[in-house]
Short mmCIF file of C-alpha atoms and ligand atoms in Angstrom, two decimals:
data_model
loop_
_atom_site.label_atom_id
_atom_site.label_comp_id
_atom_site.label_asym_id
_atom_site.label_seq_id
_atom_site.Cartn_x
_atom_site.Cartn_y
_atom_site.Cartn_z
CA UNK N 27 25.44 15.22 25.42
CA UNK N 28 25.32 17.16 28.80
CA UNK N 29 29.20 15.99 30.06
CA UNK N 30 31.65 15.00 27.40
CA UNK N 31 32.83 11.86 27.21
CA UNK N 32 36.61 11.30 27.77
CA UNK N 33 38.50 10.66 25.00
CA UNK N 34 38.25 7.29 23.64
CA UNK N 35 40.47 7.33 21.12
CA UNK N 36 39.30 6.50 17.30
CA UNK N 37 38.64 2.88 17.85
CA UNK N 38 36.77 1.90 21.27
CA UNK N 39 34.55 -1.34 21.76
CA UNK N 40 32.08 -2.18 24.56
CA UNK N 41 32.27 -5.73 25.97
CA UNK N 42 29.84 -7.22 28.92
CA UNK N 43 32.25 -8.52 31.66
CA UNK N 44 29.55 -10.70 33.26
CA UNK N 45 27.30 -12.91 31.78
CA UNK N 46 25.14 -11.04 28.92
CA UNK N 47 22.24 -8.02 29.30
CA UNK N 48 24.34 -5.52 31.12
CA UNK N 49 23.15 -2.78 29.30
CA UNK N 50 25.82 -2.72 26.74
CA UNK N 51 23.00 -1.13 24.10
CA UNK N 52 22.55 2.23 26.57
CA UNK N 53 26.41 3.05 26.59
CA UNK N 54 26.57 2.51 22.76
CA UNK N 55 23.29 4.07 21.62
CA UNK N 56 24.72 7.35 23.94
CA UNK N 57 28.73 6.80 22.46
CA UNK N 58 27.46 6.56 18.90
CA UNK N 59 26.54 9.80 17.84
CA UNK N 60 30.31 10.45 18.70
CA UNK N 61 31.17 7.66 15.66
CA UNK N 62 31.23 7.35 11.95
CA UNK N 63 30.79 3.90 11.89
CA UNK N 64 28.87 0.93 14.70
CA UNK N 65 30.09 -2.82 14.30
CA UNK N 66 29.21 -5.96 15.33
CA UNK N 67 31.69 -8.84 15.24
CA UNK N 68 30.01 -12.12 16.49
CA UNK N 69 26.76 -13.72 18.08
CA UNK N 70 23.46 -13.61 16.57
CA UNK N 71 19.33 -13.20 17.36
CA UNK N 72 20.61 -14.85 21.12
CA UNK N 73 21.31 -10.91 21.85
CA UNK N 74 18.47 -8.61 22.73
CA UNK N 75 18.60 -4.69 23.37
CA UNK N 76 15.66 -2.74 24.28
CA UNK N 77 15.47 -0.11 21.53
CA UNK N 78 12.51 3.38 22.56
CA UNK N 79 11.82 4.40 18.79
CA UNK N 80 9.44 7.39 18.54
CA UNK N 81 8.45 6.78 22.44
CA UNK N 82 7.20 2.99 21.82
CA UNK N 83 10.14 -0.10 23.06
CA UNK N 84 11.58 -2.10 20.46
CA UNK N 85 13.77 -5.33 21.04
CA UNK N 86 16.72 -5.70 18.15
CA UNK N 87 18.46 -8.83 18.42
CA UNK N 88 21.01 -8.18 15.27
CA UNK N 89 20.89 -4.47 14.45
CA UNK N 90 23.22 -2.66 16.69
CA UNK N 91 21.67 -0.36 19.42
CA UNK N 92 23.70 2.47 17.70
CA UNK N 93 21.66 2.17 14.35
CA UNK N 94 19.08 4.39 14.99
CA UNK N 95 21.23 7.44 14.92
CA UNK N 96 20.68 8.84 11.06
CA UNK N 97 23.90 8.75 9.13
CA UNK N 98 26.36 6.23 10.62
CA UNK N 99 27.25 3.15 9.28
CA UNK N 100 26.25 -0.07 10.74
CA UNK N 101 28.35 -3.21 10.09
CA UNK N 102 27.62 -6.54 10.56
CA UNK N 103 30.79 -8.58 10.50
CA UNK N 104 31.96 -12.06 9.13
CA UNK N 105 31.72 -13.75 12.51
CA UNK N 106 28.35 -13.40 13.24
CA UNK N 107 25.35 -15.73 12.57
CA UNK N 108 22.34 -14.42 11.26
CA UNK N 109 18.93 -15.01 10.87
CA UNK N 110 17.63 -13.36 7.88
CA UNK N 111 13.85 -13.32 9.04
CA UNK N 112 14.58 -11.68 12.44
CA UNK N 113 16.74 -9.26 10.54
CA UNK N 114 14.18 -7.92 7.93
CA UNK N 115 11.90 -7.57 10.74
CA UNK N 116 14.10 -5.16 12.48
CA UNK N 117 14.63 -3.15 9.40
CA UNK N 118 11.08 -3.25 8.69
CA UNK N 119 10.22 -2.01 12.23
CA UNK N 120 12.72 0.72 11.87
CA UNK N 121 11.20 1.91 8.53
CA UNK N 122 8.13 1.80 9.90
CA UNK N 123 9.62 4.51 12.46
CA UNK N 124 10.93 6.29 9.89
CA UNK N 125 14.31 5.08 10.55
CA UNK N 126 16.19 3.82 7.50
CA UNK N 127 18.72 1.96 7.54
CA UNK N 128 19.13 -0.07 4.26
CA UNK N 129 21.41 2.74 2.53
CA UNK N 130 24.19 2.74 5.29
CA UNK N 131 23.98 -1.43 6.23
CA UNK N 132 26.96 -3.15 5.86
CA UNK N 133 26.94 -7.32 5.86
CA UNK N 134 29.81 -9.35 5.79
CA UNK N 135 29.30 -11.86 2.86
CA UNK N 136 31.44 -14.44 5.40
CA UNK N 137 28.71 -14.25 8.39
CA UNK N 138 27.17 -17.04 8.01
CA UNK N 139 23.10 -17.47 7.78
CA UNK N 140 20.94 -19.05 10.73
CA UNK N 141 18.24 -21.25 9.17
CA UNK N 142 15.16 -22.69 10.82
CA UNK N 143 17.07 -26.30 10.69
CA UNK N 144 19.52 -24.78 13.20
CA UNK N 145 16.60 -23.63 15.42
CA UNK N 146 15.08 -27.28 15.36
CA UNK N 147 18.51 -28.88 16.34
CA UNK N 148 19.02 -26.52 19.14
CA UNK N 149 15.64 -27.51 20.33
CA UNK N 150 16.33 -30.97 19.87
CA UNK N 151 19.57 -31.35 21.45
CA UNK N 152 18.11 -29.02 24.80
CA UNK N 153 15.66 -31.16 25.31
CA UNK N 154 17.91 -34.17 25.49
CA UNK N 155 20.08 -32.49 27.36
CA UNK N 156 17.38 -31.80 29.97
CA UNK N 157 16.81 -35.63 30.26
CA UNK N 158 20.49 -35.98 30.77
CA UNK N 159 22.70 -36.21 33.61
CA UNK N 160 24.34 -32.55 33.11
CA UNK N 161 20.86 -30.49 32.27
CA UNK N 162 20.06 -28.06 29.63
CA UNK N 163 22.70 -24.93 28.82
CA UNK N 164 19.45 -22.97 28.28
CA UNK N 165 20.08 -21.72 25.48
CA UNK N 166 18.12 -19.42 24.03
CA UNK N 167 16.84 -21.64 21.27
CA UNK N 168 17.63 -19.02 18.19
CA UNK N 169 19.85 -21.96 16.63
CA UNK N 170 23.49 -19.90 17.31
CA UNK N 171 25.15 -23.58 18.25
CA UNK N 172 23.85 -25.53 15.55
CA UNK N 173 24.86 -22.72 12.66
CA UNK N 174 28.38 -22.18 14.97
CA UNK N 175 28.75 -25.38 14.37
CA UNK N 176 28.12 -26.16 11.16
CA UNK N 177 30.43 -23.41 9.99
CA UNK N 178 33.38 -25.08 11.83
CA UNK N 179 32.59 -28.12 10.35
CA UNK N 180 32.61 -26.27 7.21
CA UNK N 181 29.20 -27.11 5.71
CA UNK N 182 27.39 -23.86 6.16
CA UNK N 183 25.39 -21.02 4.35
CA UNK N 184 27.62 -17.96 3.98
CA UNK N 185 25.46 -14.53 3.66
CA UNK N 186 27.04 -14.25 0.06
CA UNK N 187 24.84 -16.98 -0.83
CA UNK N 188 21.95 -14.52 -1.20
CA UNK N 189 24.15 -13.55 -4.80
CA UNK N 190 23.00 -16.83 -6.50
CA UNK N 191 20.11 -16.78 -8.56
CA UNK N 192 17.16 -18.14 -7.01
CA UNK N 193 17.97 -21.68 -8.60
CA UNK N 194 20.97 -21.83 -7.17
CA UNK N 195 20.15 -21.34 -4.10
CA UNK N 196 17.73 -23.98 -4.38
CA UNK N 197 20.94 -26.09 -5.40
CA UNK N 198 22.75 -24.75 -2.19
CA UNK N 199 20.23 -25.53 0.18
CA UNK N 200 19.59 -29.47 -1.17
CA UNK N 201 23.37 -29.84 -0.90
CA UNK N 202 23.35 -28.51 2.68
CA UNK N 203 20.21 -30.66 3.51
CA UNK N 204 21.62 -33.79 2.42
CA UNK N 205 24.21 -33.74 4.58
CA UNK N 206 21.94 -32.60 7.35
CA UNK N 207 20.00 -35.54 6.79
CA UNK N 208 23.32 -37.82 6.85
CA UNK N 209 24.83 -36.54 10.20
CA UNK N 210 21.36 -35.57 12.12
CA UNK N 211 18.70 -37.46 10.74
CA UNK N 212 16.52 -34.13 10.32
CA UNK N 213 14.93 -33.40 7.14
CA UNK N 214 15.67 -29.65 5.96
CA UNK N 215 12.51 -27.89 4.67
CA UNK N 216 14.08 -26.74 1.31
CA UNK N 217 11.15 -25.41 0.22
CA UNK N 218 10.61 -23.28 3.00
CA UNK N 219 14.02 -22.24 4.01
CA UNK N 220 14.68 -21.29 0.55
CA UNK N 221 11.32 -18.81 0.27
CA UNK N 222 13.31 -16.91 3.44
CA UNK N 223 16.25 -16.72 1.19
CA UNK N 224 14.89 -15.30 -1.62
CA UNK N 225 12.77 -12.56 0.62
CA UNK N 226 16.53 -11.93 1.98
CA UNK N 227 17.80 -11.69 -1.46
CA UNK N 228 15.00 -8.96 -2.67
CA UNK N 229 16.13 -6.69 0.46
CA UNK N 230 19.78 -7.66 1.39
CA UNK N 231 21.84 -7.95 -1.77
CA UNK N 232 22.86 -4.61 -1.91
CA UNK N 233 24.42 -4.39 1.48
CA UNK N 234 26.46 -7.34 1.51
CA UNK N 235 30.33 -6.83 0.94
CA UNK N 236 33.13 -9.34 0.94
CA UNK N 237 35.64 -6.83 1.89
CA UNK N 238 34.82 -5.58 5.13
CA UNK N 239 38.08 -5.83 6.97
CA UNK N 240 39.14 -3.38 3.77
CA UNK N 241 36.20 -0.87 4.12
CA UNK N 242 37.33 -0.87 8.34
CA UNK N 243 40.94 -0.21 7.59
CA UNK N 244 40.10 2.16 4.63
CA UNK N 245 37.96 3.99 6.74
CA UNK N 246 40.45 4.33 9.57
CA UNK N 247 43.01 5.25 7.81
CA UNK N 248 40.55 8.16 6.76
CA UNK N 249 40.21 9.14 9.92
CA UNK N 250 36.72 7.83 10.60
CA UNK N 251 35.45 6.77 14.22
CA UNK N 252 34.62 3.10 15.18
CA UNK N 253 32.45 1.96 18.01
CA UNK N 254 32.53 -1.76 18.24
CA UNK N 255 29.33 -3.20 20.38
CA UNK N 256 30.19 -6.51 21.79
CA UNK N 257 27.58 -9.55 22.11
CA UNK N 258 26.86 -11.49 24.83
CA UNK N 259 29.73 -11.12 27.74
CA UNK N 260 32.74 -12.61 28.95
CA UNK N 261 31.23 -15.47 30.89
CA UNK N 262 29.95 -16.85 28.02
CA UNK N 263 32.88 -16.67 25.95
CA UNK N 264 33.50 -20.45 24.05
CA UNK N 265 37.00 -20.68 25.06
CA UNK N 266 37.34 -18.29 28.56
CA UNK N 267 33.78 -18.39 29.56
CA UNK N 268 31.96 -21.49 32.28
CA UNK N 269 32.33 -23.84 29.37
CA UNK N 270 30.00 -25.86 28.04
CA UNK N 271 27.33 -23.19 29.97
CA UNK N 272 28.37 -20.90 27.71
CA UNK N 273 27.30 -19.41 23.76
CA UNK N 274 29.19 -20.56 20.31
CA UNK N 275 31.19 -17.23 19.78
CA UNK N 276 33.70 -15.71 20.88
CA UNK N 277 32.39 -12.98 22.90
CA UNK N 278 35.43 -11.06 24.41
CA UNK N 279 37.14 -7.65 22.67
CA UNK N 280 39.60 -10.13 20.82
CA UNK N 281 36.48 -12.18 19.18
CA UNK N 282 35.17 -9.03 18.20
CA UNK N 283 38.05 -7.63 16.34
CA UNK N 284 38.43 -11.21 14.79
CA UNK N 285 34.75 -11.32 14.06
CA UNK N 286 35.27 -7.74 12.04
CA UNK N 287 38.44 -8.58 10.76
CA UNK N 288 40.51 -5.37 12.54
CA UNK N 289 44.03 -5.47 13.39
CA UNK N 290 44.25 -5.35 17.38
CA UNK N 291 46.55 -2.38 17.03
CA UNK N 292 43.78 0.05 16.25
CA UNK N 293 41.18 -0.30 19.11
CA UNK N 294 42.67 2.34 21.97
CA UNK N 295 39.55 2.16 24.27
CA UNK N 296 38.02 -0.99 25.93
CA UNK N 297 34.89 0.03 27.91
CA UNK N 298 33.82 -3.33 30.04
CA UNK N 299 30.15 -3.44 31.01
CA UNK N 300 28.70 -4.65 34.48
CA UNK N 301 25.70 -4.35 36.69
CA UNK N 302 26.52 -2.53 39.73
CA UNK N 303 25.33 -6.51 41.13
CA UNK N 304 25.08 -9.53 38.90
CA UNK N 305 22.80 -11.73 36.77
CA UNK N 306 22.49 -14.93 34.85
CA UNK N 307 20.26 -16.43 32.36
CA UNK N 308 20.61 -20.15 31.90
CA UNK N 309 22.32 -22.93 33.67
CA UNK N 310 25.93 -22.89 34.84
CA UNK N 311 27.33 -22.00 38.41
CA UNK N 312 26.87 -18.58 39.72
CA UNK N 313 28.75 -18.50 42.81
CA UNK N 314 27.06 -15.15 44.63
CA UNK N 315 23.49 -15.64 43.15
CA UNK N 316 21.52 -14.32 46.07
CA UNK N 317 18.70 -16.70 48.19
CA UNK N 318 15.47 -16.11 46.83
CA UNK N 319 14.10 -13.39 48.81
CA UNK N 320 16.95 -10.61 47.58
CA UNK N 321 17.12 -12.37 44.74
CA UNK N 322 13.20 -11.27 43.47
CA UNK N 323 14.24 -8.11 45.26
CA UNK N 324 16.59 -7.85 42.33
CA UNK N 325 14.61 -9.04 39.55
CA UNK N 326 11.73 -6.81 40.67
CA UNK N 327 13.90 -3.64 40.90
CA UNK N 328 15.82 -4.27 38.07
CA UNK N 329 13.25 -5.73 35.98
CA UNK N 330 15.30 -8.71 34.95
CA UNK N 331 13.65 -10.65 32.51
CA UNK N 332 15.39 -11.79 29.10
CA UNK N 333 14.83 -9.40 26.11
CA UNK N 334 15.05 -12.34 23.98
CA UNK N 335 13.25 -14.92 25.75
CA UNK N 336 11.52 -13.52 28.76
CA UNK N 337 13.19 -15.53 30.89
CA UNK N 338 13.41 -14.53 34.63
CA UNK N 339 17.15 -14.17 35.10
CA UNK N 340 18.66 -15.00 38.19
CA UNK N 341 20.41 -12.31 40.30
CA UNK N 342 22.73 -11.73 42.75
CA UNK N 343 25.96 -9.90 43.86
CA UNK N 344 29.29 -8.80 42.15
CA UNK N 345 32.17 -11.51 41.89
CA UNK N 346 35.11 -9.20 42.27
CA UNK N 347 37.42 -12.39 40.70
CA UNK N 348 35.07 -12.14 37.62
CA UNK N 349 35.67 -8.57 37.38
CA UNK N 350 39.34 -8.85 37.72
CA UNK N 351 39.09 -12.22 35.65
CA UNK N 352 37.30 -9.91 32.79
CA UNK N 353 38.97 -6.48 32.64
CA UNK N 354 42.28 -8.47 32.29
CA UNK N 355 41.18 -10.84 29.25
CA UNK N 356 39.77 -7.80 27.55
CA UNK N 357 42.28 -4.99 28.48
CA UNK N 358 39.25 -2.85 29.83
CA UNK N 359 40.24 0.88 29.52
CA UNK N 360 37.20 1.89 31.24
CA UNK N 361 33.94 0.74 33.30
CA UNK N 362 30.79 1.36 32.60
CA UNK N 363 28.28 0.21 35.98
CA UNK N 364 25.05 0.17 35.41
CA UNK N 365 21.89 0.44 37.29
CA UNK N 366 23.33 1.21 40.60
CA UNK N 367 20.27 2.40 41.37
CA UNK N 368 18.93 -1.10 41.41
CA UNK N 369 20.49 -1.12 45.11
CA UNK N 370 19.16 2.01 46.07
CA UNK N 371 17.18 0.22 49.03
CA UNK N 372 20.14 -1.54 50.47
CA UNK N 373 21.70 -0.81 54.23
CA UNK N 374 24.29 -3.58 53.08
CA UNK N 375 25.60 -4.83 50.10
CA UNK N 376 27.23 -8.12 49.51
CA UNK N 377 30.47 -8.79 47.37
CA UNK N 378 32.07 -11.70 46.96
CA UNK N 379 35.85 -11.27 47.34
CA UNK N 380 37.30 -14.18 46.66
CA UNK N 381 36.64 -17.87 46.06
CA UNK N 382 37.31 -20.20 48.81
CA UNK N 383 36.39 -24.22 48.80
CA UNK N 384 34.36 -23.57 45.85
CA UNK N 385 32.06 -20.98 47.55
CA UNK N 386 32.53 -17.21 47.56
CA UNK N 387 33.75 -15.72 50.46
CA UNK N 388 31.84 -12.31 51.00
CA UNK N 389 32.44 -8.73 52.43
CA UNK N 390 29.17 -5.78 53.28
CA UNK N 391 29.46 -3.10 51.52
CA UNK N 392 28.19 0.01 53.23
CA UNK N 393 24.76 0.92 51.28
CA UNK N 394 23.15 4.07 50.66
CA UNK N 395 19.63 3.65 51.17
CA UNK N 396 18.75 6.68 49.30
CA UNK N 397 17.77 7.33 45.99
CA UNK N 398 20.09 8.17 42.97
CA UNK N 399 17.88 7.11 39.69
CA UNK N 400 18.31 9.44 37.87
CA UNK N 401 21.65 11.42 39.46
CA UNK N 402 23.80 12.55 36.02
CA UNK N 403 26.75 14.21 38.58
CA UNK N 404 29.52 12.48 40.73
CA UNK N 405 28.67 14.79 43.03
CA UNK N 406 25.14 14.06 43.90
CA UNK N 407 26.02 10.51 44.44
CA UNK N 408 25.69 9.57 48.04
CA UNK N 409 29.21 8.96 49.62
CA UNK N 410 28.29 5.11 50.35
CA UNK N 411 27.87 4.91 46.16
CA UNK N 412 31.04 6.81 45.67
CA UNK N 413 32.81 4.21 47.68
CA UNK N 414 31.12 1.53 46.32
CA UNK N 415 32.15 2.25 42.67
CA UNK N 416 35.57 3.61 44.22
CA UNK N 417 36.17 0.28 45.51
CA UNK N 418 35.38 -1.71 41.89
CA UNK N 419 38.10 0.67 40.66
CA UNK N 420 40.43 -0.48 43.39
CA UNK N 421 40.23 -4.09 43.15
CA UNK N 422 40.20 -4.16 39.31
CA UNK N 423 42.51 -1.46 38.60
CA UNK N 424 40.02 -0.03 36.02
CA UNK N 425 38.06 3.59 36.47
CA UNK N 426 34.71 4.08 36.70
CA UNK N 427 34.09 6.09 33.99
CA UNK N 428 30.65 5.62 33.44
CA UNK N 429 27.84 4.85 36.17
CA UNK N 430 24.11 4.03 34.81
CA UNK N 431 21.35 5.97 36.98
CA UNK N 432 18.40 4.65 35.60
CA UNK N 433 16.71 3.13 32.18
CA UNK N 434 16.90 7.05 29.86
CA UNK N 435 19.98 8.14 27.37
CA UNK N 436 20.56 11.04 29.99
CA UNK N 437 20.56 8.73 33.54
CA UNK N 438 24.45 8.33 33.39
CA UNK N 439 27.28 9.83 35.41
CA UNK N 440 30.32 10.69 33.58
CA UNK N 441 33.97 11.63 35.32
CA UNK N 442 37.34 11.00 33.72
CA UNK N 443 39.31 11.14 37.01
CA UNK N 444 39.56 9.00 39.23
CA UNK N 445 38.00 9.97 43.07
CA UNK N 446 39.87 7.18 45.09
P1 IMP Y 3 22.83 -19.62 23.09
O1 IMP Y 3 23.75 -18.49 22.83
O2 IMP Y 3 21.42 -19.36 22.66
O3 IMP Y 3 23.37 -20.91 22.57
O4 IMP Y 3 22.76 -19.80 24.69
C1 IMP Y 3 23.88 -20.26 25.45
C2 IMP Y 3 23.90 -19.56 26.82
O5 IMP Y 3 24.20 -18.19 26.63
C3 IMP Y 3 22.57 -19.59 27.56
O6 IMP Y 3 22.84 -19.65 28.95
C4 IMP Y 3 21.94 -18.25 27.22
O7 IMP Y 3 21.02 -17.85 28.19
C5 IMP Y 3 23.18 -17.37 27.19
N1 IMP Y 3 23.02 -16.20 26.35
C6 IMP Y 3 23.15 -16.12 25.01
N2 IMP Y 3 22.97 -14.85 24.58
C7 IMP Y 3 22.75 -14.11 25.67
C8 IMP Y 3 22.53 -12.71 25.88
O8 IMP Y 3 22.53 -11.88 24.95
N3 IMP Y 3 22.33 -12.34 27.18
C9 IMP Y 3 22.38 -13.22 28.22
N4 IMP Y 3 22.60 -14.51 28.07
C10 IMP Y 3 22.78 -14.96 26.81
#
């Protein structure tokens, strides 16, 4: 790394503050060569991350975006949901790159398994929410509801099913299907479903353990380093997010560490994640989405389309409440902004201050209307940027640690100070 990074302490975690695809993957894939080991608590396949592997993009959805640096270990935890097809894909893509990460992959027996049943129900349950009175969530159809779901109503498919023999795992999955047949009236493929377990079985068995939370403490207490890459964001967290336009998980630092199974008392760095503006995918209220003309003017510059569904997201301008709303529910430590260069081509910049009669109430920013993709030095940041990010520090009380230049590793600026 050119600059160091400030100290982060031996535990730190990365959490969106907004609502998802704020570039949490760049800040970890550039923290984690700094790390022994790279955890993920909750979500499932509903995350994307743009991965370059040997020059050519790849989009994970379940392997963390720190994976692909040789040697560290990458955990995923009890509360996520996973889809075992997606996730042999990834590996296999990464072998194929030369990239292996079998021998240092870490499952949680307790995450629980994603099955093509939960995909059809999320379908099914969109589409009659679009005929509804309150619309679609938009989800992103991968099934994370349904399996959420059906592990709180304690009838789902743990990962440490993959230990039965291939018989009983027949049994397990005509168990599960009969009630799925007596609560939704949908007829569970068993033979199918179960020829995705097996292929699971043949690659998987050998990483699952039903002791993380003991392999995270043993590890900290031997001094080891843990990164801990948050899912989705803030917004969309079950309990704090825009409920019900929100995802099954929790999705803040404290889901995380519940998700992994680590004592709070260990994290000492909180690094929140936002755009240097703002953007949603899916339905919900997004009180300084911007009118459609600086809104494509986003999307175009910023090239803000879903990794996961290719979704056009819809953009618009920092919600200062939102910000202060986040880095207080988390504890942020830090900020990471990314792609400030997005507003490179900006005389003004909206913010919304403050919420008033259900609208946001909105202050110009001075812009720069120069270029900094690519800057990597406080200093070469146009003063108008400098008291842009200045100000985020002022009304959330957080530093700007971190500022994202552009899409490469090396496109960040790094200062431990603050520069008020
Ligand atoms: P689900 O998680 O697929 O159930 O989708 C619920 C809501 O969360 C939808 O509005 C999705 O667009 C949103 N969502 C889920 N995961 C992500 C993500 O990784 N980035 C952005 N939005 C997401």
């Amino acid at each position: 790394m050119s600059t160091p990074s400030p100290d982060l302490g031996q535990v730190c975690a990365v959490i969106g503050a907004q609502w998802g695809d704020e570039g949490k993957g760049k800040i970890v894939d550039r923290l984690a060569e700094e790390f022994d080991v790279i955890a993920r608590g909750c979500g499932g396949a509903n995350a994307g991350h743009t991965i370059v592997v040997q020059g050519k993009k790849h989009v994970f959805h379940l392997v963390p975006s720190g994976a692909l640096h040789a040697g560290k270990t990458v955990v995923l935890g009890a509360g996520m949901v996973i889809h075992l097809p997606t996730l042999l894909e990834e590996i296999e893509t990464l072998e194929q790159a030369g990239v292996n990460i079998l021998d240092r992959l870490i499952i949680s027996g307790s995450a629980h398994i994603v099955l093509e049943a939960h995909k059809a129900i999320d379908a099914r349950l969109e589409e009659h929410r679009s005929k509804s009175t309150g619309g679609a969530i938009g989800t992103t159809k991968r099934g994370i509801g349904p399996a959420y779901a059906d592990k709180s109503r304690r009838i789902g498919l743990r990962v440490e099913v993959l230990r039965q023999s291939a018989t009983e795992m027949t049994q397990t999955l005509h168990a599960y299907a009969e009630q799925i047949a007596h609560s939704e009236q949908l007829a569970v493929d068993v033979a199918s479903e179960g020829e995705h377990l097996v292929a699971a079985k043949k690659v998987l068995e050998g990483c699952i353990r039903s002791d993380v939370p003991e392999f995270l403490h043993e590890n900290l207490q031997a001094k080891k380093r843990l990164l801990i890459e948050g899912a989705q964001a803030t917004l969309l967290d079950i309990d704090h997010g825009s409920y019900p336009y929100v995802t099954s998980s929790a999705t803040t630092v404290m889901g995380a560490l519940q998700g992994l199974g680590l004592a709070p008392r260990w994290l000492r760095s909180c690094i929140g994640v936002a755009k240097a503006y703002c953007t949603r995918v899916g339905s919900g209220g997004f009180l300084t989405e911007a009118d459609e003309q600086r809104g494509e003017m986003l999307r175009e510059r910023g090239h803000e389309y879903g990794a996961t569904t290719g979704r056009p997201r819809r953009c618009g301008w920092l919600h200062l409440p939102d910000l202060r709303y986040a880095a207080r529910l988390n504890g942020f430590t830090h900020w990471n902004i990314t792609k400030l260069d997005v507003l490179d081509t900006l005389e003004h910049i909206p913010v919304g201050t403050e919420t008033a009669n259900g609208k946001a109430v909105y202050r110009d920013q001075q812009g720069w209307n120069t270029a900094t993709a690519g800057l990597r030095a406080w200093n070469d940041l146009p003063k108008a940027a400098q008291t842009y990010l200045s100000m985020i520090e002022k009304e959330t009380n957080v530093p700007v640690t971190f500022t994202g230049t552009g899409p490469a590793r090396e496109d960040l600026v790094i200062r431990s100070v603050l520069h008020n």
